[in-house]
Amino acid sequence: MPNPMPAPPTEQPSKATARVAYVMNAFPRLSETFIAHEIHELERLGLPLRLYAVKREPEPQVHPVVARIRAPLQHLPAVTSLGGSALLPWLWRNAGSFAGDHAALLRRRPVAWLRTAGSALALAWRHRKADAQGRTRLRKVFVKEFLQAGHIAAEVLRRGDVGHLHGHFCHGVATITWFASRLSGLPYSFTAHAKDIYQPELNPGRLLERKMAGARFVATCTCANAQVLRQRHVRPDEVHMVYHGLDTEVFRPPTRTPDDDRPPLLLAVGRLVGKKGFDHLVRACAQLRDAGVAFRCLIVGEDGPARAPLEALIAEHGLQAQVELHPPMTQDRLRALYAEARVFALPCQVMADGDRDGFPNVLAEAMAMGVPVVSTAISGIPEMIDDGVHGLLVPEGDARALATAVARLLLDPALHARVAGAARQRIEERFDARQTTRALRDLFLAQLVPAPAPAQPLTRTLDEALP
């Protein structure tokens, strides 16, 4: 097993004062803790950041890493729902929150503003949709994203300390970041993850290709994703694969085996949505019980559309004593569960609409903690797990194969120990955050432009902006 890398000293970027503005849909999110870890590690490497969240989503719990982030966070003005009205009534209700930003941009960069506004309206027209009454409506989402982009562009120009924009996920947030780049004149990039790549309706037409063409670089978290994106990019070399990393000092095997007389724990973690394949896990649990294998299964995750069907499936198979659904929890509490778990299962699957997981971070967390994992060979999962070496892979949708793999790990101590050790070694060698985030930091430094010196501060109200 390789020696852990020593913690590098804080490093200052060569282009000293320019920040990277991170644009996210919501922050912080329990289900996207990998973004918070990425931000913290970039700061630790000396890269100054400024954070923008499109919407405010209060979380019942927040991971401790969020408290260690120094970058200022700003939430964009709230907007009303896009459903149920035409464009002009929606604008009447919402444009006032953004009027000062756009008026100031129109004065400072009139050509850029007019061109970007034209692009947003063209997209809204080109991708118009029929409403419930069959009336054709402009696609308001592009107008909304233009308004929101104006707020970010005005803010970064007013503050004068941002030299690059970066969006997380390549659909709505990347569109906002693209518009903000055009409005401000600053370069941009974005990270693509999973469903945002594979669900066509999230980037209608050739919208993703247009956003990639304008970006300085595109990052993604698996080789499988990178291959797909390179096939669609006019400059394939500008797509970079950067794995999500994790702190291997925090996620490490427990020093002792839990003293517990209960049946061994089969753990699963993920949002209660179809692509996680938890329905197949419940069916596998029924087969394990019927085969006389002792276990208890805990599925930890944020509520989603799969919750009710899962509850019905648990009841249908009479598994209430063996299978429990538990609300989401912080990583500190999850680590205690990883330390207790005997096997971790995440039977991911590709949905009919193309939605899928790209790089399930919980698999890497379990492997780093020395918990043998069972999953499927989709997306980037085989990049983490060589079947039979770092874990066991089964065909997606195959509950019998899933039950067999779990039983092998529960009942074969030698296999369990061998897989657990190899899994930990794989994470140390390939997914240590100190390596992966350094690669992302270097991409930013290669593209970062000096922050523009702020001229007169951008005005904040329409009355102040107009002559």
Short mmCIF file of C-alpha atoms in Angstrom, two decimals, residues 15-432:
data_model
loop_
_atom_site.label_atom_id
_atom_site.label_comp_id
_atom_site.label_asym_id
_atom_site.label_seq_id
_atom_site.Cartn_x
_atom_site.Cartn_y
_atom_site.Cartn_z
CA LYS A 15 -1.94 35.38 -10.76
CA ALA A 16 -2.29 36.75 -7.32
CA THR A 17 -5.49 38.64 -6.68
CA ALA A 18 -7.92 37.27 -9.30
CA ARG A 19 -10.61 35.02 -7.88
CA VAL A 20 -12.53 32.23 -9.57
CA ALA A 21 -16.28 32.75 -9.26
CA TYR A 22 -18.02 29.41 -8.65
CA VAL A 23 -21.63 29.31 -9.86
CA MET A 24 -23.85 26.58 -8.41
CA ASN A 25 -27.55 25.84 -8.44
CA ALA A 26 -27.73 25.73 -4.63
CA PHE A 27 -25.12 25.70 -1.90
CA PRO A 28 -24.56 23.94 0.41
CA ARG A 29 -26.34 20.70 -0.47
CA LEU A 30 -26.03 17.44 1.42
CA SER A 31 -26.30 15.48 -1.83
CA GLU A 32 -23.47 17.55 -3.40
CA THR A 33 -20.97 17.60 -0.57
CA PHE A 34 -18.23 16.78 -3.07
CA ILE A 35 -18.53 20.37 -4.34
CA ALA A 36 -17.99 21.75 -0.84
CA HIS A 37 -14.92 19.54 -0.43
CA GLU A 38 -13.61 20.69 -3.81
CA ILE A 39 -14.03 24.35 -2.84
CA HIS A 40 -12.30 23.83 0.51
CA GLU A 41 -9.39 21.98 -1.06
CA LEU A 42 -8.96 24.67 -3.75
CA GLU A 43 -8.80 27.27 -1.00
CA ARG A 44 -6.26 25.15 0.87
CA LEU A 45 -4.18 25.16 -2.30
CA GLY A 46 -4.29 28.96 -2.29
CA LEU A 47 -6.89 29.67 -4.99
CA PRO A 48 -9.19 32.55 -3.96
CA LEU A 49 -12.86 32.01 -4.78
CA ARG A 50 -16.18 33.80 -4.78
CA LEU A 51 -19.37 31.70 -4.60
CA TYR A 52 -22.75 32.32 -6.26
CA ALA A 53 -25.79 30.12 -5.65
CA VAL A 54 -28.72 30.46 -8.03
CA LYS A 55 -31.27 29.61 -5.35
CA ARG A 56 -31.48 29.25 -1.61
CA GLU A 57 -32.38 25.76 -0.38
CA PRO A 58 -32.16 25.54 3.42
CA GLU A 59 -30.73 22.18 4.45
CA PRO A 60 -31.70 20.53 7.73
CA GLN A 61 -28.07 19.48 8.16
CA VAL A 62 -24.82 20.93 6.84
CA HIS A 63 -21.53 19.10 6.55
CA PRO A 64 -18.75 20.44 8.80
CA VAL A 65 -16.52 21.22 5.80
CA VAL A 66 -18.85 24.09 4.86
CA ALA A 67 -17.85 25.98 8.02
CA ARG A 68 -14.19 25.82 6.94
CA ILE A 69 -14.84 27.54 3.60
CA ARG A 70 -13.68 31.17 3.60
CA ALA A 71 -15.02 32.28 0.22
CA PRO A 72 -17.92 34.74 0.35
CA LEU A 73 -21.25 33.25 -0.74
CA GLN A 74 -24.02 35.23 -2.41
CA HIS A 75 -27.48 33.95 -3.34
CA LEU A 76 -29.14 35.34 -6.43
CA PRO A 77 -32.50 37.11 -6.11
CA ALA A 78 -35.40 34.67 -5.92
CA VAL A 79 -37.68 34.22 -8.91
CA THR A 80 -41.20 32.86 -9.17
CA SER A 81 -42.06 29.53 -10.79
CA LEU A 82 -41.77 29.36 -14.57
CA GLY A 83 -44.95 27.31 -14.87
CA GLY A 84 -48.45 28.53 -15.56
CA SER A 85 -47.88 31.86 -17.29
CA ALA A 86 -46.60 33.41 -20.48
CA LEU A 87 -43.27 35.21 -20.72
CA LEU A 88 -44.47 38.81 -20.31
CA PRO A 89 -46.46 38.24 -17.08
CA TRP A 90 -43.53 36.30 -15.66
CA LEU A 91 -41.13 39.12 -16.57
CA TRP A 92 -43.45 41.67 -14.99
CA ARG A 93 -43.26 39.79 -11.70
CA ASN A 94 -39.50 39.14 -11.72
CA ALA A 95 -37.56 41.63 -13.83
CA GLY A 96 -37.53 44.30 -11.13
CA SER A 97 -35.10 42.29 -9.00
CA PHE A 98 -32.55 42.35 -11.83
CA ALA A 99 -33.31 45.72 -13.48
CA GLY A 100 -30.47 47.64 -11.86
CA ASP A 101 -27.92 45.00 -12.83
CA HIS A 102 -28.99 44.92 -16.46
CA ALA A 103 -29.33 48.68 -16.78
CA ALA A 104 -25.79 49.10 -15.53
CA LEU A 105 -24.49 46.40 -17.88
CA LEU A 106 -26.30 48.00 -20.79
CA ARG A 107 -24.46 51.24 -20.08
CA ARG A 108 -21.06 49.63 -19.52
CA ARG A 109 -21.11 46.89 -22.20
CA PRO A 110 -24.04 47.70 -24.51
CA VAL A 111 -23.00 45.53 -27.47
CA ALA A 112 -22.34 42.49 -25.29
CA TRP A 113 -25.66 42.99 -23.51
CA LEU A 114 -27.66 43.27 -26.72
CA ARG A 115 -25.99 40.24 -28.28
CA THR A 116 -26.48 38.10 -25.19
CA ALA A 117 -30.09 39.20 -24.81
CA GLY A 118 -30.64 38.31 -28.46
CA SER A 119 -29.16 34.85 -27.91
CA ALA A 120 -31.41 34.24 -24.90
CA LEU A 121 -34.52 35.27 -26.81
CA ALA A 122 -33.48 33.20 -29.83
CA LEU A 123 -33.10 30.14 -27.61
CA ALA A 124 -36.46 30.83 -25.99
CA TRP A 125 -38.07 30.99 -29.45
CA ARG A 126 -36.20 28.09 -31.02
CA HIS A 127 -37.03 25.71 -28.19
CA ARG A 128 -40.57 26.89 -27.48
CA LYS A 129 -42.95 24.32 -26.04
CA ALA A 130 -46.68 23.69 -25.89
CA ASP A 131 -48.38 24.24 -22.52
CA ALA A 132 -51.12 22.09 -20.97
CA GLN A 133 -53.72 23.85 -23.11
CA GLY A 134 -51.76 23.21 -26.29
CA ARG A 135 -50.66 26.85 -26.69
CA THR A 136 -47.11 27.40 -27.89
CA ARG A 137 -45.02 29.23 -25.29
CA LEU A 138 -41.52 30.65 -25.44
CA ARG A 139 -39.05 28.66 -23.34
CA LYS A 140 -38.92 31.08 -20.41
CA VAL A 141 -36.01 29.30 -18.73
CA PHE A 142 -33.52 30.97 -21.07
CA VAL A 143 -34.86 34.44 -20.25
CA LYS A 144 -34.67 33.59 -16.55
CA GLU A 145 -31.07 32.43 -16.94
CA PHE A 146 -30.21 35.63 -18.81
CA LEU A 147 -31.61 37.73 -15.96
CA GLN A 148 -29.67 35.70 -13.41
CA ALA A 149 -26.49 35.90 -15.46
CA GLY A 150 -26.82 39.66 -15.48
CA HIS A 151 -26.77 39.72 -11.70
CA ILE A 152 -23.56 37.68 -11.58
CA ALA A 153 -21.91 39.70 -14.36
CA ALA A 154 -22.79 42.99 -12.68
CA GLU A 155 -21.52 41.73 -9.34
CA VAL A 156 -18.14 40.50 -10.58
CA LEU A 157 -17.55 43.69 -12.57
CA ARG A 158 -18.57 45.85 -9.63
CA ARG A 159 -16.27 44.00 -7.24
CA GLY A 160 -13.38 43.83 -9.68
CA ASP A 161 -11.65 40.82 -8.10
CA VAL A 162 -12.84 37.95 -10.34
CA GLY A 163 -10.80 36.74 -13.31
CA HIS A 164 -12.68 33.56 -14.30
CA LEU A 165 -16.18 32.07 -14.01
CA HIS A 166 -16.87 28.38 -13.40
CA GLY A 167 -20.22 26.59 -13.33
CA HIS A 168 -21.04 23.23 -11.76
CA PHE A 169 -23.26 21.03 -14.00
CA CYS A 170 -23.55 21.63 -17.72
CA HIS A 171 -27.24 22.44 -18.09
CA GLY A 172 -28.89 25.46 -16.40
CA VAL A 173 -25.93 26.64 -14.32
CA ALA A 174 -23.57 26.35 -17.30
CA THR A 175 -26.00 28.41 -19.38
CA ILE A 176 -26.04 31.11 -16.70
CA THR A 177 -22.24 31.02 -16.55
CA TRP A 178 -21.99 31.24 -20.36
CA PHE A 179 -24.32 34.25 -20.43
CA ALA A 180 -22.46 35.88 -17.52
CA SER A 181 -19.18 35.41 -19.37
CA ARG A 182 -20.53 37.11 -22.47
CA LEU A 183 -22.02 39.95 -20.43
CA SER A 184 -18.88 40.55 -18.35
CA GLY A 185 -16.16 39.71 -20.88
CA LEU A 186 -14.58 37.23 -18.43
CA PRO A 187 -13.60 33.70 -19.52
CA TYR A 188 -15.52 30.71 -18.20
CA SER A 189 -15.46 26.95 -17.80
CA PHE A 190 -17.77 24.36 -16.34
CA THR A 191 -17.86 20.88 -14.85
CA ALA A 192 -20.19 18.26 -16.32
CA HIS A 193 -21.35 15.38 -14.16
CA ALA A 194 -24.05 12.87 -15.09
CA LYS A 195 -27.66 13.47 -16.13
CA ASP A 196 -26.72 16.97 -17.28
CA ILE A 197 -24.69 15.26 -20.03
CA TYR A 198 -27.04 12.43 -20.93
CA GLN A 199 -30.56 13.91 -20.81
CA PRO A 200 -31.11 15.71 -24.14
CA GLU A 201 -33.94 17.94 -22.92
CA LEU A 202 -31.56 19.62 -20.46
CA ASN A 203 -29.49 20.96 -23.37
CA PRO A 204 -31.89 21.08 -26.35
CA GLY A 205 -30.56 21.18 -29.87
CA ARG A 206 -26.82 21.84 -29.89
CA LEU A 207 -26.82 24.02 -26.81
CA LEU A 208 -24.22 21.94 -24.99
CA GLU A 209 -21.91 22.13 -28.03
CA ARG A 210 -22.27 25.93 -28.07
CA LYS A 211 -21.43 26.21 -24.39
CA MET A 212 -18.42 23.92 -24.75
CA ALA A 213 -17.18 25.89 -27.77
CA GLY A 214 -17.18 29.12 -25.76
CA ALA A 215 -15.58 27.66 -22.64
CA ARG A 216 -11.85 27.79 -21.92
CA PHE A 217 -12.11 24.21 -20.70
CA VAL A 218 -14.65 21.60 -19.67
CA ALA A 219 -14.01 19.32 -16.70
CA THR A 220 -15.79 16.08 -15.97
CA CYS A 221 -15.47 13.40 -13.33
CA THR A 222 -15.06 10.17 -15.34
CA CYS A 223 -13.26 8.93 -18.44
CA ALA A 224 -16.61 7.67 -19.72
CA ASN A 225 -18.06 11.19 -19.53
CA ALA A 226 -14.94 12.67 -21.09
CA GLN A 227 -15.20 10.37 -24.09
CA VAL A 228 -18.81 11.39 -24.70
CA LEU A 229 -18.02 15.10 -24.35
CA ARG A 230 -14.95 14.94 -26.59
CA GLN A 231 -17.06 13.44 -29.36
CA ARG A 232 -19.28 16.54 -29.18
CA HIS A 233 -16.61 19.22 -28.71
CA VAL A 234 -15.01 21.09 -31.60
CA ARG A 235 -11.77 21.08 -29.58
CA PRO A 236 -11.66 17.67 -27.86
CA ASP A 237 -8.38 18.42 -26.08
CA GLU A 238 -10.17 21.04 -23.99
CA VAL A 239 -12.22 18.37 -22.18
CA HIS A 240 -10.35 17.34 -19.04
CA MET A 241 -11.08 14.38 -16.80
CA VAL A 242 -10.71 15.28 -13.11
CA TYR A 243 -11.95 12.70 -10.65
CA HIS A 244 -13.83 13.76 -7.55
CA GLY A 245 -11.37 13.31 -4.74
CA LEU A 246 -11.86 12.66 -1.07
CA ASP A 247 -9.83 13.17 2.06
CA THR A 248 -8.19 9.80 2.65
CA GLU A 249 -7.12 10.89 6.12
CA VAL A 250 -10.73 11.51 7.12
CA PHE A 251 -12.13 8.47 5.29
CA ARG A 252 -9.94 5.65 6.54
CA PRO A 253 -10.63 2.15 7.87
CA PRO A 254 -11.60 1.97 11.55
CA THR A 255 -8.90 0.86 13.94
CA ARG A 256 -11.06 -1.92 15.35
CA THR A 257 -14.03 -4.02 14.31
CA PRO A 258 -17.30 -2.88 15.94
CA ASP A 259 -18.39 -5.12 18.82
CA ASP A 260 -21.97 -5.80 17.76
CA ASP A 261 -24.11 -8.90 18.17
CA ARG A 262 -26.62 -7.74 15.57
CA PRO A 263 -26.68 -9.20 12.04
CA PRO A 264 -24.07 -7.70 9.68
CA LEU A 265 -24.98 -4.33 8.19
CA LEU A 266 -25.61 -4.01 4.44
CA LEU A 267 -25.40 -0.26 3.85
CA ALA A 268 -26.61 1.82 0.89
CA VAL A 269 -26.47 5.61 0.56
CA GLY A 270 -28.07 7.80 -2.10
CA ARG A 271 -31.07 9.91 -3.01
CA LEU A 272 -34.26 7.91 -3.33
CA VAL A 273 -34.43 8.08 -7.11
CA GLY A 274 -34.67 5.38 -9.74
CA LYS A 275 -31.12 5.55 -11.03
CA LYS A 276 -29.75 4.32 -7.69
CA GLY A 277 -31.40 0.92 -8.26
CA PHE A 278 -32.61 0.56 -4.68
CA ASP A 279 -35.65 -1.38 -5.88
CA HIS A 280 -33.30 -4.12 -7.04
CA LEU A 281 -31.52 -3.97 -3.68
CA VAL A 282 -34.82 -4.56 -1.86
CA ARG A 283 -35.56 -7.56 -4.11
CA ALA A 284 -32.04 -8.86 -3.45
CA CYS A 285 -32.67 -8.53 0.28
CA ALA A 286 -35.76 -10.72 -0.07
CA GLN A 287 -33.62 -13.38 -1.75
CA LEU A 288 -30.96 -13.14 0.97
CA ARG A 289 -33.58 -13.58 3.68
CA ASP A 290 -35.17 -16.52 1.87
CA ALA A 291 -31.71 -18.13 1.55
CA GLY A 292 -31.17 -17.84 5.30
CA VAL A 293 -28.38 -15.24 5.10
CA ALA A 294 -28.28 -13.03 8.20
CA PHE A 295 -28.18 -9.29 7.49
CA ARG A 296 -29.83 -5.97 8.14
CA CYS A 297 -30.07 -3.35 5.38
CA LEU A 298 -30.06 0.41 5.90
CA ILE A 299 -30.72 2.73 2.95
CA VAL A 300 -29.73 6.31 3.83
CA GLY A 301 -30.83 9.06 1.50
CA GLU A 302 -32.69 12.22 0.70
CA ASP A 303 -36.38 11.74 -0.10
CA GLY A 304 -37.25 11.42 -3.76
CA PRO A 305 -39.84 9.95 -6.11
CA ALA A 306 -38.68 6.39 -5.37
CA ARG A 307 -39.54 6.54 -1.67
CA ALA A 308 -43.19 5.46 -1.90
CA PRO A 309 -42.49 2.61 -4.35
CA LEU A 310 -39.63 1.42 -2.13
CA GLU A 311 -41.83 1.44 0.96
CA ALA A 312 -44.45 -0.54 -0.95
CA LEU A 313 -41.83 -3.01 -2.16
CA ILE A 314 -40.48 -3.51 1.36
CA ALA A 315 -44.00 -4.21 2.59
CA GLU A 316 -44.78 -6.50 -0.37
CA HIS A 317 -41.79 -8.71 0.49
CA GLY A 318 -42.36 -8.52 4.24
CA LEU A 319 -38.93 -6.96 4.83
CA GLN A 320 -39.88 -4.41 7.48
CA ALA A 321 -37.64 -6.18 10.01
CA GLN A 322 -34.64 -6.31 7.67
CA VAL A 323 -34.74 -3.13 5.53
CA GLU A 324 -34.98 0.44 6.81
CA LEU A 325 -35.09 3.75 4.94
CA HIS A 326 -33.27 6.51 6.85
CA PRO A 327 -33.14 10.28 6.22
CA PRO A 328 -29.87 11.84 4.98
CA MET A 329 -27.11 12.54 7.44
CA THR A 330 -23.81 14.40 7.59
CA GLN A 331 -20.56 12.73 6.64
CA ASP A 332 -19.48 12.53 10.27
CA ARG A 333 -22.48 10.33 11.01
CA LEU A 334 -22.06 8.45 7.73
CA ARG A 335 -18.47 7.60 8.63
CA ALA A 336 -19.73 5.91 11.77
CA LEU A 337 -22.07 3.82 9.60
CA TYR A 338 -19.30 2.97 7.14
CA ALA A 339 -17.21 1.78 10.10
CA GLU A 340 -20.09 -0.44 11.16
CA ALA A 341 -21.01 -1.76 7.69
CA ARG A 342 -19.95 -5.18 6.48
CA VAL A 343 -20.91 -4.58 2.82
CA PHE A 344 -21.89 -1.48 0.84
CA ALA A 345 -24.27 -1.82 -2.12
CA LEU A 346 -25.19 0.70 -4.82
CA PRO A 347 -26.82 -1.09 -7.80
CA CYS A 348 -26.92 1.92 -10.16
CA GLN A 349 -28.83 1.75 -13.43
CA VAL A 350 -29.37 3.83 -16.57
CA MET A 351 -32.92 5.17 -16.77
CA ALA A 352 -35.04 5.27 -19.93
CA ASP A 353 -34.52 9.04 -20.26
CA GLY A 354 -30.73 8.63 -20.07
CA ASP A 355 -30.38 9.70 -16.43
CA ARG A 356 -27.57 7.88 -14.63
CA ASP A 357 -24.89 8.30 -12.03
CA GLY A 358 -21.47 9.34 -13.26
CA PHE A 359 -19.16 8.97 -10.28
CA PRO A 360 -21.03 7.91 -7.13
CA ASN A 361 -18.96 9.51 -4.40
CA VAL A 362 -20.42 7.25 -1.73
CA LEU A 363 -18.77 4.27 -3.42
CA ALA A 364 -15.38 5.93 -3.05
CA GLU A 365 -16.13 6.83 0.58
CA ALA A 366 -17.03 3.23 1.42
CA MET A 367 -13.95 1.90 -0.36
CA ALA A 368 -11.71 4.36 1.46
CA MET A 369 -13.18 3.14 4.75
CA GLY A 370 -12.32 -0.45 3.83
CA VAL A 371 -15.91 -1.56 3.19
CA PRO A 372 -16.26 -4.03 0.29
CA VAL A 373 -18.70 -2.67 -2.31
CA VAL A 374 -21.13 -4.19 -4.79
CA SER A 375 -22.25 -2.09 -7.74
CA THR A 376 -22.86 -2.18 -11.50
CA ALA A 377 -20.62 -1.61 -14.52
CA ILE A 378 -22.14 1.65 -15.76
CA SER A 379 -20.65 5.11 -16.36
CA GLY A 380 -17.48 5.70 -14.36
CA ILE A 381 -17.96 2.91 -11.83
CA PRO A 382 -15.59 0.46 -13.61
CA GLU A 383 -12.94 3.20 -13.38
CA MET A 384 -13.14 2.81 -9.60
CA ILE A 385 -13.69 -0.93 -9.38
CA ASP A 386 -12.07 -3.80 -11.23
CA ASP A 387 -14.58 -6.61 -10.76
CA GLY A 388 -13.36 -9.13 -8.22
CA VAL A 389 -10.43 -6.94 -7.17
CA HIS A 390 -11.66 -3.65 -5.65
CA GLY A 391 -15.28 -4.77 -5.34
CA LEU A 392 -17.88 -6.86 -7.12
CA LEU A 393 -19.80 -5.67 -10.19
CA VAL A 394 -23.11 -7.17 -11.28
CA PRO A 395 -25.37 -6.54 -14.30
CA GLU A 396 -27.72 -3.61 -13.76
CA GLY A 397 -31.25 -4.62 -12.88
CA ASP A 398 -30.26 -8.16 -11.82
CA ALA A 399 -31.46 -8.68 -8.23
CA ARG A 400 -30.35 -12.32 -8.16
CA ALA A 401 -26.77 -11.47 -9.15
CA LEU A 402 -26.80 -8.65 -6.61
CA ALA A 403 -27.93 -11.01 -3.84
CA THR A 404 -25.27 -13.54 -4.80
CA ALA A 405 -22.49 -10.92 -4.72
CA VAL A 406 -23.59 -9.58 -1.34
CA ALA A 407 -23.79 -13.10 0.07
CA ARG A 408 -20.26 -13.89 -1.15
CA LEU A 409 -18.86 -10.91 0.73
CA LEU A 410 -20.89 -11.61 3.85
CA LEU A 411 -20.00 -15.30 4.00
CA ASP A 412 -16.39 -15.43 2.71
CA PRO A 413 -14.00 -13.72 5.18
CA ALA A 414 -10.95 -14.16 2.93
CA LEU A 415 -12.70 -12.53 -0.05
CA HIS A 416 -14.01 -9.77 2.21
CA ALA A 417 -10.54 -8.95 3.56
CA ARG A 418 -8.87 -9.09 0.14
CA VAL A 419 -11.43 -6.79 -1.52
CA ALA A 420 -11.44 -4.35 1.41
CA GLY A 421 -7.67 -3.91 1.28
CA ALA A 422 -7.54 -3.51 -2.49
CA ALA A 423 -10.38 -0.99 -2.41
CA ARG A 424 -8.56 1.21 0.08
CA GLN A 425 -5.39 1.05 -1.99
CA ARG A 426 -7.27 2.04 -5.17
CA ILE A 427 -8.69 5.14 -3.49
CA GLU A 428 -5.29 6.17 -2.14
CA GLU A 429 -3.66 5.78 -5.55
CA ARG A 430 -6.31 7.35 -7.78
CA PHE A 431 -8.84 9.41 -5.83
CA ASP A 432 -6.96 11.29 -3.12
#
